[in-house]
Amino acid sequence: MSQTTQFRVLDFDCPTCASVVERALESTEGVESAAVHYTTGRVEITYDENAAEPATLERTIENQGYTPQPA
């Protein structure tokens, strides 16, 4: 079953930073789609709850060098 979660990332320096996070999330197992908005810092992720957890998605953002916050 699909779930959607949101984070806010306020330390993007440029649109490329947002693209890097979006690609990393989309390559994470269980992620069906990811939308990262550079101007607002909003990150919306749709994922299969049987294959991924919000904590895993949060770590994926952190591993790219950014700080996710609950939205």
C-alpha positions as CSV (number, residue, x, y, z in Angstrom):
1,M,0.0,0.0,0.0
2,S,1.3,3.4,-0.9
3,Q,2.0,6.1,1.7
4,T,3.0,9.7,1.3
5,T,5.3,11.6,3.6
6,Q,6.7,15.1,3.5
7,F,9.9,16.7,4.8
8,R,11.2,20.3,4.7
9,V,14.8,20.8,3.8
10,L,15.9,24.4,4.3
11,D,19.6,24.1,3.5
12,F,19.6,23.6,-0.3
13,D,22.1,26.0,-1.9
14,C,20.9,25.6,-5.5
15,P,18.5,23.7,-7.7
16,T,21.1,21.1,-8.4
17,C,21.1,20.2,-4.7
18,A,17.4,19.5,-4.9
19,S,17.9,17.4,-8.0
20,V,20.6,15.3,-6.3
21,V,18.2,14.6,-3.4
22,E,15.4,13.8,-5.7
23,R,17.5,11.3,-7.7
24,A,18.7,9.7,-4.5
25,L,15.2,9.3,-3.2
26,E,13.9,7.9,-6.5
27,S,16.7,5.2,-6.4
28,T,15.8,4.1,-2.9
29,E,14.0,0.8,-2.7
30,G,10.3,1.2,-2.2
31,V,10.1,4.8,-3.4
32,E,7.4,5.2,-6.1
33,S,8.0,8.9,-6.6
34,A,9.8,11.9,-5.1
35,A,9.2,15.6,-5.7
36,V,11.8,18.0,-4.3
37,H,11.0,21.7,-4.6
38,Y,14.1,23.9,-4.4
39,T,12.4,27.2,-3.7
40,T,10.2,26.0,-0.8
41,G,12.4,23.1,0.4
42,R,9.3,20.8,0.3
43,V,10.1,17.2,-0.2
44,E,7.1,14.9,-1.0
45,I,7.7,11.2,-1.2
46,T,5.3,8.4,-2.2
47,Y,6.5,5.0,-1.1
48,D,5.4,1.4,-0.6
49,E,5.0,1.0,3.1
50,N,6.0,-2.7,2.9
51,A,9.4,-1.8,1.3
52,A,10.5,1.5,2.9
53,E,10.0,3.4,6.1
54,P,10.1,7.2,6.7
55,A,13.3,6.8,8.7
56,T,15.0,5.3,5.7
57,L,13.9,8.2,3.5
58,E,15.1,10.7,6.1
59,R,18.5,9.0,6.2
60,T,18.7,9.1,2.4
61,I,18.3,12.9,2.5
62,E,20.9,13.1,5.3
63,N,23.3,11.0,3.4
64,Q,23.2,13.6,0.6
65,G,24.4,16.2,3.1
66,Y,21.1,17.9,4.0
67,T,18.9,18.2,7.1
68,P,15.3,17.0,6.7
69,Q,12.7,18.4,9.1
70,P,9.2,17.2,9.6
71,A,6.8,19.1,7.3
